Short mmCIF file of C-alpha atoms in Angstrom, two decimals:
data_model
loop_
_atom_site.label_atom_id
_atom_site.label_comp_id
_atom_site.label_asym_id
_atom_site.label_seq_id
_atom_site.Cartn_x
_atom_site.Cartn_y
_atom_site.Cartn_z
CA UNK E 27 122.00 14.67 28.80
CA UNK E 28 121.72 12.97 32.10
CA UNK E 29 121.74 16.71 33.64
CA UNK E 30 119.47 18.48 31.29
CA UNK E 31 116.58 16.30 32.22
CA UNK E 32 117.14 17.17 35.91
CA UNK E 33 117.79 20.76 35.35
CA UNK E 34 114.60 21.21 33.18
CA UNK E 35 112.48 19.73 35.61
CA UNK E 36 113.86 21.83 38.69
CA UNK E 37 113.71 25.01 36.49
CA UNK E 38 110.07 24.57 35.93
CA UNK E 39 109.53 24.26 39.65
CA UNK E 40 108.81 20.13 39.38
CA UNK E 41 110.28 18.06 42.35
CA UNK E 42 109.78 15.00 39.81
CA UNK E 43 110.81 13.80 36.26
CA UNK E 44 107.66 13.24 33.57
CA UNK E 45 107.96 9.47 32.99
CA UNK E 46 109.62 10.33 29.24
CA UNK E 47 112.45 11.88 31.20
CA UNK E 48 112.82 8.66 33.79
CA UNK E 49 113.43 6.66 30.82
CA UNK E 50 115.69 9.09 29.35
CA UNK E 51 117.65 9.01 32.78
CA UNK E 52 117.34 5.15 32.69
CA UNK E 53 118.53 4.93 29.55
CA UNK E 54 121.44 7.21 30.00
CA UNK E 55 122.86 4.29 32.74
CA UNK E 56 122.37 1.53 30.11
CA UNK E 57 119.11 0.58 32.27
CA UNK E 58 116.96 -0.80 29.63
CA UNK E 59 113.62 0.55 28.56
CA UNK E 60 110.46 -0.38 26.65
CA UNK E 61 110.85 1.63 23.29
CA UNK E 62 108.70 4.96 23.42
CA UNK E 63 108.00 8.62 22.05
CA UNK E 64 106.60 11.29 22.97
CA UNK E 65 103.80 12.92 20.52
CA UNK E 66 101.65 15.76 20.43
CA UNK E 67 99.27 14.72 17.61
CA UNK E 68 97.69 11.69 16.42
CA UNK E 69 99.34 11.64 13.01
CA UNK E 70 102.80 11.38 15.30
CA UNK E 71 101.09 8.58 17.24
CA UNK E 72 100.54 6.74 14.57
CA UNK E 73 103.88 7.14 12.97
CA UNK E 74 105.57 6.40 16.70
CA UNK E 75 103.36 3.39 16.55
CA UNK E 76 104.32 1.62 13.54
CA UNK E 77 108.57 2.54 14.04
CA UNK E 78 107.89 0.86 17.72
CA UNK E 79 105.16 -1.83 16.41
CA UNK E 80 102.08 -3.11 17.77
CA UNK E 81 101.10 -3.41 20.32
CA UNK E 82 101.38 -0.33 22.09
CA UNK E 83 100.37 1.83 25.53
CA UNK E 84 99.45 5.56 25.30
CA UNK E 85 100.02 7.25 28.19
CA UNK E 86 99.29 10.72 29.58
CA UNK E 87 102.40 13.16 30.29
CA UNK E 88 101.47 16.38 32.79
CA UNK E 89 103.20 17.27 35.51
CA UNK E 90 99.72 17.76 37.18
CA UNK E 91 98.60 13.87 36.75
CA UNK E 92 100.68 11.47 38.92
CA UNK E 93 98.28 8.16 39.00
CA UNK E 94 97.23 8.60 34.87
CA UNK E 95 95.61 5.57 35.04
CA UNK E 96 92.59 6.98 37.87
CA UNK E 97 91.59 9.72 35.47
CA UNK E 98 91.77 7.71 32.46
CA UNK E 99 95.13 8.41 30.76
CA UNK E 100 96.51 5.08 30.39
CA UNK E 101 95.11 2.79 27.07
CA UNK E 102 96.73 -0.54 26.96
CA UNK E 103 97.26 -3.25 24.41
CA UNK E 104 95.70 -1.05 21.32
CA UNK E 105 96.76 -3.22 18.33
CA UNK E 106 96.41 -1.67 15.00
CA UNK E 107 96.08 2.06 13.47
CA UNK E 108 92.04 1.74 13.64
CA UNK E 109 92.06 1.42 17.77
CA UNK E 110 94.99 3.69 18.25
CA UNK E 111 92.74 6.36 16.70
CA UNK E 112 89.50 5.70 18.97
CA UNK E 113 91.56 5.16 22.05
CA UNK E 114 93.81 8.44 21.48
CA UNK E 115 90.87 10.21 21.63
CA UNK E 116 89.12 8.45 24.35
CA UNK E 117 92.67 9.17 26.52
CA UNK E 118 92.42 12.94 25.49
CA UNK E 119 88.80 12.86 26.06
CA UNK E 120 88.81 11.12 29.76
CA UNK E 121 91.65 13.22 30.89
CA UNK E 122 89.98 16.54 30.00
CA UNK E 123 86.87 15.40 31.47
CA UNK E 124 88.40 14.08 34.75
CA UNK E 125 91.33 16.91 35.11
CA UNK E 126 90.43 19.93 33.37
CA UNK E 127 92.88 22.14 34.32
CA UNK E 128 95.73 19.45 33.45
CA UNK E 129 98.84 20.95 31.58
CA UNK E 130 98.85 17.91 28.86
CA UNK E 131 102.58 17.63 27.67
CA UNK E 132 101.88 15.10 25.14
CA UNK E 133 101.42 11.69 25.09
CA UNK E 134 103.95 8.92 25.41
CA UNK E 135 103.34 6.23 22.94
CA UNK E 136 104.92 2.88 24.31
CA UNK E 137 105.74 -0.83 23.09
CA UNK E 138 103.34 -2.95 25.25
CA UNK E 139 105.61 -5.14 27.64
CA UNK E 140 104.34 -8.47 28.77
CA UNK E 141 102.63 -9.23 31.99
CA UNK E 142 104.67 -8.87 35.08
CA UNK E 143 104.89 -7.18 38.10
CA UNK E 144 104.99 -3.67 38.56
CA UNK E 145 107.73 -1.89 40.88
CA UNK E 146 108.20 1.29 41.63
CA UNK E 147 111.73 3.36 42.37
CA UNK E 148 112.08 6.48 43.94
CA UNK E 149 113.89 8.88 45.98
CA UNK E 150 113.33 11.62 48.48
CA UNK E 151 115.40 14.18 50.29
CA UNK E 152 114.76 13.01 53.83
CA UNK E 153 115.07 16.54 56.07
CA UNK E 154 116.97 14.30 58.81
CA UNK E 155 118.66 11.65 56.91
CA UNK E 156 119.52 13.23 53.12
CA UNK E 157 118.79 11.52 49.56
CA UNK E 158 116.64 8.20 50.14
CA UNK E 159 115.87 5.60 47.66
CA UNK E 160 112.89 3.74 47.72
CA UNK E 161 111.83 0.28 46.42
CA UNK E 162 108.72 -1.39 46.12
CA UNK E 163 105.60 -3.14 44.60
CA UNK E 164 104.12 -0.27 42.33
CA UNK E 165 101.34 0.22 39.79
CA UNK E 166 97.95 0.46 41.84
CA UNK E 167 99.07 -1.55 44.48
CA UNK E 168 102.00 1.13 45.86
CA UNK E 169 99.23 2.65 47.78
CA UNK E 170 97.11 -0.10 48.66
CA UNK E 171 99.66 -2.47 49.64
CA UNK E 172 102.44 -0.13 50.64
CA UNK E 173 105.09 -2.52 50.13
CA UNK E 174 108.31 -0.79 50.04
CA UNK E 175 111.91 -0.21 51.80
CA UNK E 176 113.81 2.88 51.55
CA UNK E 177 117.74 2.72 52.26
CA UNK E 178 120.13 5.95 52.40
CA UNK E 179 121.74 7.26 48.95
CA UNK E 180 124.21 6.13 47.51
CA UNK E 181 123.46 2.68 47.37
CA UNK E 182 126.11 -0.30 46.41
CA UNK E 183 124.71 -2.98 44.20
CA UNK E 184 124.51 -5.26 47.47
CA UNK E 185 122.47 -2.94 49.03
CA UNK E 186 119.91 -2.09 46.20
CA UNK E 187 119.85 -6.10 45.42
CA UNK E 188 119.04 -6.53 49.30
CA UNK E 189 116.37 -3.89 48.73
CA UNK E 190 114.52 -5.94 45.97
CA UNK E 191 114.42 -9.20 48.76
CA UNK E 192 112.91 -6.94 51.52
CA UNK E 193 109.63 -6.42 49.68
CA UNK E 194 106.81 -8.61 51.20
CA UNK E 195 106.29 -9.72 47.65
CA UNK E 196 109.45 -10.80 46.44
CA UNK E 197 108.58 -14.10 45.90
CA UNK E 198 106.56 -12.99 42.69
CA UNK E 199 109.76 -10.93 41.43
CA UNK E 200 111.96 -14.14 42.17
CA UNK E 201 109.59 -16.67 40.08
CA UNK E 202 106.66 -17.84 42.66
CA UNK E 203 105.43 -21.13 41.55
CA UNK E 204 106.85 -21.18 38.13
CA UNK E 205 106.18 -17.80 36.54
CA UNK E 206 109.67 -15.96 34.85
CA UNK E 207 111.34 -14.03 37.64
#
């Protein structure tokens, strides 16, 4: 399974994995993930909504949108049937508006996972050094703050561990001043 998600991607020219397929990747490791599905309709929304439970994220999936939240294709904490409907349509609506030329592959609809902080994984074929991994603070704040490490694939446990406490904000991932690490 692990493979077909990789080969798909690189047949259709992507150099990355939609975010349905990093969770299917994840999930293939026994890394665990917030319960999801991907949908093409609102009637499958709302179906994917009440096997999950509320509340729920909708998220934009294109290969053409990498920050979905900037052009509107990110709805959090919808709660019942009633806002899943308006906001569905308000994601659609936003993206088309903001990225017309988008190839929409659906939408992801998501459980909604408490408050924390955001990190962000990912790896790079480095034309001097090979496969890199990278860790770091992610969301919005990847960009802004650019708080990450990269270390050379493939990574021990020590190493990837030692990656998390490199981060500038590590504190906050480690329980700063009594929040859950």
């Amino acid at each position: 399974m692990t493979k077909n998600v990789i080969v798909k991607a690189l047949s259709e020219g992507r150099k990355s994995l939609l975010e349905h397929e990093a969770y299917e990747l994840l999930s293939s490791y026994n890394i665990p993930v917030c319960k999801h599905k991907l949908v093409s309709s609102l009637d499958d929304a709302i179906k994917a909504a009440e096997e999950i439970g509320y509340p729920i994220v909708l998220k934009i999936v294109s290969p053409d949108i990498i920050h979905k939240s900037d052009v509107g294709g990110v709805k959090v904490n919808i709660l019942n049937d009633e806002q899943l409907k308006e906001e569905y349509m308000l994601l659609l609506k936003g993206v088309k508006s903001n990225v017309p030329n988008a190839r929409i592959v659906g939408v992801l609809v998501m459980q909604m996972a408490p408050k924390s902080v955001e990190v962000v994984v990912g790896m790079l074929r480095d034309p001097t050094f090979g496969p890199t991994v990278m860790f770091g603070l992610g969301g919005v704040f990847v960009e802004l703050m650019k708080d990450v490490v990269f270390r050379l694939a493939p990574l021990t446990k020590e190493e990837a561990l030692d990656m998390i406490k490199k981060i500038k904000v590590y504190p906050l991932l480690a329980g700063f001043r009594g929040s859950k690490p």
